[in-house]
Structures are given as C-alpha cells and as structure tokens.
C-alpha cells in the first residue's frame, strides 16, 4: 500500500467543538510530552494520537528505534506497518522513565530528571494511561492537592474526621515548584502498608504539565516511592494522563501495584470531569483558595509568570 | 405576573406569538417536585446557567449555581444531609437557604469568611413543579384550571431546539380528552397563550381535558418541554393519561427538532449568563455585609424556669445570614441596652433565629426588659451572627459541658454533631428538670445528651472529671457556663492532660477584676500612627476617637470580636477569651480590655 497518499482525515481525534486555532503558546510547544509507555507498543506497528491539537503518528520500529511524526506531513493510518526507511519529517523523540516522549518543537526544553530512577533495585512501571475530559493544569492541581484525600480517597489516602491540612512549605527552586513537609494521616498509603500511618510527602512540579510525588510508606523507610503524573495534552480541555510509579517493593506484583494506584486514579477522574470551567482559572478571585491550597496558589502563579495560556483562563 | 392578552381561538390553534419579555425576569419550571426525593441533589440548567436543586429536611427547596466556591466542582455531585450540602471534592459545607459556607474541613478551627456564599436563585413549588428564574418578577403562574383536581406532571422531554421554536409548536399541540384517540382533527381545542406557557383545552361532546405546557430554556440550543394536566382525585387512569401524552409529545418533539434550523443568532442574554469567563468571576454572592438587621419577635415562650425562648423572624422576604454553630448575636433592645445571646439553631435552620434569655438576678435592664416588656410582634434590631466560638468537626470525640443557660451555644453545636453522626456527649448540669432550657432540642439528641441535676459543687466537678477522662488525640472539649464552673472545668481538663488547644470555652461575661489604671503608647504599624492611651480609657476608645473603625461586641474581653495582632510589646491581657498558650505567646490582644505591660505596644492596624 502506498501510505503516503492516504487522505488526511482530521476528524475523530480532535474534538472539533473544543478545537480553536491550536496551541500557539511557545512555553507549552517547547516541552516534551509522553505519548505511550514503550512496553505497551507493538514493534513495527504505527499508532496515531493527537498532541496539542496536532495529529501525530508514532511507534517503535522492529529495530527498536522510537519514531514520531506529524500526520499532516506523513500519513500512516494507525495499525499499519511502520516503514523500514527513515523519513524526513520526524519529530524529536526520546525514551525516558519507560515512555516515548516527543515534542512539536525542534529545540525543546530539556526534560526534567528523576535521579532516583537510576537506582538499580527500583521498579518503575506505567500504572495506566487514561483519557480525562479536563485541562492538564486541573489534573496537575488535583495531584498536588491533599485536602481531598478523606473525601475522594476515603479509607485509602485519608479518612474522616481527620481532615485538617497542616502547614507545609512551598518554594520555587531551579525553575521547579517544590512542596515539602506535607503530612497526612493515611489509612493505607501504599499497597504494602498495613494500618494507618502519617505519611510524609514531597511534591515537585518540574514541567507545566507534569508533577511528581515522593512519599514514605514503602518498604524501606529511607527510600521514597516516586509517583508521577505525566500529561499528554490532546486539546485545552482533553488530556491523556499517564501515571508513573517507581518503588522499592520487592513483594507486590506489578498487577497489585497497578491495581492500587489505578483505584486512586479512577476516583479522581469523575471529580476532574465535573470541575467547571475545565480550564484552570489563574485570576486569584476566580475561585476561593485557602491556606491548604498553598501549592495550588503557587502553581497558578507560576503558570502566569511562565506566560502559559494553554489550558488555563488567563488572569486578564 | 402580568398576563398578556389571552387569545381564544375555537377549533383552531392560536397563531399569536408569545410576548417576548425579558427572559431574565420570567419564572420557568426547572424540575418536577418528585425530581427531589429525600436527600437527593438534582442537576438542572436554565438560560445557560447550570444549577443544583436540593430539598432540605425542612421542605425548603434550594437552587444554587452549580459550582463549589472552592475549586469549581459541580455541587450536584455533592451530599445532601438534609441541612447542608457537602461538596464531594474537599467537603466544604453550605447551609440550607442562604448557601453560606459553614465549614471548611481542611481548617477545622477557622470560621469560613462571612461573605462565602453560593449564588442562590429563587425557588417556589406549586402545582407539582419547581419554579425558578434568574431574577424573576412577581409569582409563578397560577394554574386555576387545576383547582379541585390532582396535578399530574407529564414526563419532561428534552428537545434539541431553542425555546422560541419549541413554543411555536407547543401552541399547536392537539389531543383528545378520551386519552386514546389521536389528537388530529377530533377535538375542539382552545389555546391560551400566556407570557411563557400555553394552556390548552380539548373538548369533545361533553368531555374536556385541560393541560398547561411550558418550555424551559436550557441554553441557546436546547429546551425541556414540561407539562401539567389535571386528573380527578384518586383517578385510576393516571398511567393511561401519562402514556397517552408521552406518546403524542414524543411525536411533537420529533417535529420540533426536524423543523428547527439552527439559528446562528445567540441572544445576548444567553451570552451574558453562560459566558465561561463571567462564570469564573464573582461566583460568591456579594450582597455586601450587612451588619445590622431588623427582626420580628415571632414567638416568646417560657422554655425553662426563669428562661424565655425567643424566635426572631426576618422582616419581609429578607434572608437571615448564615451562622456557624456556637455563634452569638448582639440584641439591641428598645431601652438602649445591648446584650449578647447565642443562637440555638440547628444546622441549615435559617428561617428564624432562636435564642434563650435567662432572667438575671441583678439585671441592669437587659434580661428584665426581655422577660417583662418585650412582646411577641415587636421589632428589634440585632447584629449579624458573630462566629467567635467555632466548632471543629474533625474530632474523634467531642465533649460538650454546659452549665445552666450556658447550654445555648452548645445546643447549636450538638445539633451539628448529631446531624453529622459524629461521636459526642453533651453534659448538661442544671438544678432540676425544670431548669433545662429547650427540652425539645435535648430530646432530639437522644442518648448523647446526658442530664445532671442538683449536684453540689464537688459532685459537679467529680462528674466533669469522670466525663472527660484521659485525653486522646483528636478529642475536643467545649465548655460554657458560669465563670467558676468554667474555670474549674478548664483546670480539671488541664490536670487530666487535655492540651490547651483542645479546650474551648466561651464566657458570658468577664467576672475578673479589670484595671484601666495604666497609661501607655500604641503604635499602629500599618497606619504609621502613635497614640497615647491614658488611664481610664481603652485602646478601642482611643482607636475610635482617632477615626479607626474597629468591630466590637461585648466590650468586656469575652467575645473576641475586637481582637488585633500584636507585633511588638507585651500585652496585659485581662480578657477571658484567649487561652493560656495564646496569652503566653502575646501576639494577639482584645482592644476593648487589654492594655500594655510595656510602655509601648505595636499593633497590626
Ligand atoms: S471544590 Fe468543593 S470543596 Fe473543594
Ligand atoms: Fe486524588
């Protein structure tokens, strides 16, 4: 089949109702985004997705090489074999933390590092990649939020009546948001934990659409579990979110780890899809922040300062 | 509501257009009464505005903007406990009637700001329909054809067409009073068009049947068709009637949708109401804070020996402001005296305020006036509720200790704890059964209310000790009663290892000896002013003399209303509001009574 002559269909993937002019936001265009967990890709087969309202093809070749390209340049319908030869209009790709990352920019900002993943005895998995009808910043903010644990994750990450959010520190360091000293009493912090413990958290926002959480409560007290939320923005109000999990737990099976984290993930989805408006309002008067929302307040201000306009409602 | 000229056309349909008055000022049906079963929340939409509709246990129907003030989650996904609506995301609670925020679980000791209220819309239930509007005028339509009949709501039908197009078709709805023959051609139809609905009567020989049809404008492209028909009481025919009309209506809807060509013109009204940007602004009701209001004494009765209960109702259709459990109001009596009384209302009980007033032995004219002179029907002035005695709702055990009339704020708290099914005990110490105020409230608390009668001082203290027991984490004590009992309870609690921050108390008055002898300077950090406070004057007076507005209430160091932050210098507290650790920290003081131990004290004003 002559794949390069296939007609380009822009319907289906991009939600025309939401679709505006696409993304013109340089800060957002210059980032790396995850498209899929590499282990979940069948070598030699092409996949198709949408990134920032641009249709993108991607896959891993039979030689194990990662590729991604703009579908409006080279059309290979999803499920068709990938060509053996190189083609010219490729997007930059890289493999990191088990995912295939790409960027629409020729000179993207360097992807953040997670030094812990270099430790040889750690297990890192993709818990799941799920579609959520919300903006990327709403999802990041939800991930940063502890106040919802007793209500949305009752019996797992929190339980009434213990609802108080104690003061913690937030700062911007080396271009990232870091929140430390976060504590929350949790009935079951991790699949391997038995009984309630007060869990210590550290949050990191190294990328406008990616967020990481370090927490105790695993096997080894001195080693922190890392949970990440890496977002592929489809449009301003639709995302695919991948949950990354890296831990030092040599007992639980991958399935058990996945089931636990996926359970949490799926409790947040309906909340996110019922937030109005879907884009994150950056004006300080649009919603009602409280002290517990320090990290969210910092995140909103940080997005404003970076000049992010995509997936948000700007302050003015 | 002003009716337009009704038109009557026999044997034909009216062709008159509905009068186009401003959609903002109309009443529209937004739900059927049976869409609101016990403790349910209902999601609706009117003129592009998403709304949540819920009925409280007192029967009141609430219609609010369907967005939590905190992070915008739809409140229709929340929990209705019959008195408050709780958001699903972080558990913020909003009161029945006002939509005022009553509790923020992430900060259990803080009182939510008084202006935090969901935007509310009017709601009226009549003819089995819930009516609302953006700012409707007058009253919903009175459907007199239903008199003497049972109203039956037709199944509500969503249609993909704007309300104008739907209305054109509704006026041509035809049916037969036998509830089986196809409407076409067989009936004598009379249609009356009112401002926003049609009343259609079908007559054949001597049987007739009348119904009313409404178009609820959902947004610029969709409408919900609603209808109500009258059937005789105890009719066996209900299902037949409903099925018959449902059938015809579904056919009509198909016609409406097929006929509708999307009109590109979007009325400005819709744009204004549904604009996502405007939706993100001012989602709170910004009615401005009214600090005084007039109320009517609707009921005055003897609730215990020497205690009268007062029910205070708003005047006209004003809404009383939200209160938090433990709140008090200032009552400005016609004889010029001001007194503070705690509200005994349960959660979401905002149709009236209820207070209890004990006749003081040595009354300077406050309680005596209320007992002897104030009569039902009098109009008095009160302040908005002051929430200086906030209740944590995150305790694993809450102990409430009440002495005599000190029970009043604790009654409000107990009702919240009871409604939320939290673990608590209310220990009520009184001379005898006759001295228990508000027995009907106490009864509603069941076994959680423990009554102690006629105990001596020693016996009382022993009981307090026994009821408190050792302190475990997340346990809190609230105590209110006569000064000596309060002091003793605090000491016992401290002795049993209850930390300061777990002991909460409210004094009625400051019975300590207070001195106004000292003189000192106050430096106002934010106003860059230094003022002298001479002997015999209070900081509060000096501030006011210099044009600085400061709220105050009891002015005897008991209520905490006039609190300010201290930035430097050492306060001479003299109050009974702050606890010992707060006093030790010395970073706050009450301007009505506290003075300085140092020559100068710097305040954050
Ligand atoms: S969004 Fe409703 S409580 Fe936070
Ligand atoms: Fe969550």
mmCIF file of C-alpha atoms and ligand atoms in Angstrom, chain A residues 145 148 151 271 275 288 293, chain B residues 67-75 86-94 105, ligand 1:
data_model
loop_
_atom_site.group_PDB
_atom_site.id
_atom_site.type_symbol
_atom_site.label_atom_id
_atom_site.label_comp_id
_atom_site.label_asym_id
_atom_site.label_seq_id
_atom_site.Cartn_x
_atom_site.Cartn_y
_atom_site.Cartn_z
ATOM 1 C CA UNK A 145 -3.879 18.515 46.489
ATOM 2 C CA UNK A 148 -9.396 15.873 49.080
ATOM 3 C CA UNK A 151 -13.385 12.693 50.758
ATOM 4 C CA UNK A 271 -14.119 14.856 40.059
ATOM 5 C CA UNK A 275 -14.917 20.849 37.563
ATOM 6 C CA UNK A 288 -11.603 30.572 46.666
ATOM 7 C CA UNK A 293 -4.041 25.369 48.770
ATOM 8 C CA UNK B 67 -20.244 25.258 41.326
ATOM 9 C CA UNK B 68 -18.428 24.894 44.582
ATOM 10 C CA UNK B 69 -16.843 28.199 45.579
ATOM 11 C CA UNK B 70 -13.594 26.461 46.387
ATOM 12 C CA UNK B 71 -12.439 24.708 43.218
ATOM 13 C CA UNK B 72 -15.489 24.762 40.968
ATOM 14 C CA UNK B 73 -16.696 21.169 41.337
ATOM 15 C CA UNK B 74 -20.376 20.695 40.496
ATOM 16 C CA UNK B 75 -22.356 20.726 43.707
ATOM 17 C CA UNK B 86 -21.411 18.993 51.162
ATOM 18 C CA UNK B 87 -19.086 19.261 48.184
ATOM 19 C CA UNK B 88 -17.617 15.978 47.062
ATOM 20 C CA UNK B 89 -14.091 17.249 46.494
ATOM 21 C CA UNK B 90 -12.893 18.777 49.805
ATOM 22 C CA UNK B 91 -16.068 18.527 51.819
ATOM 23 C CA UNK B 92 -16.949 22.220 52.125
ATOM 24 C CA UNK B 93 -20.414 22.583 53.595
ATOM 25 C CA UNK B 94 -23.096 25.065 52.583
ATOM 26 C CA UNK B 105 -12.650 20.634 56.728
HETATM 27 S S1 LIG C 1 -14.041 22.110 45.287
HETATM 28 FE FE1 LIG C 1 -15.722 21.928 46.618
HETATM 29 S S2 LIG C 1 -14.721 21.681 48.494
HETATM 30 FE FE2 LIG C 1 -13.033 21.991 47.187
#
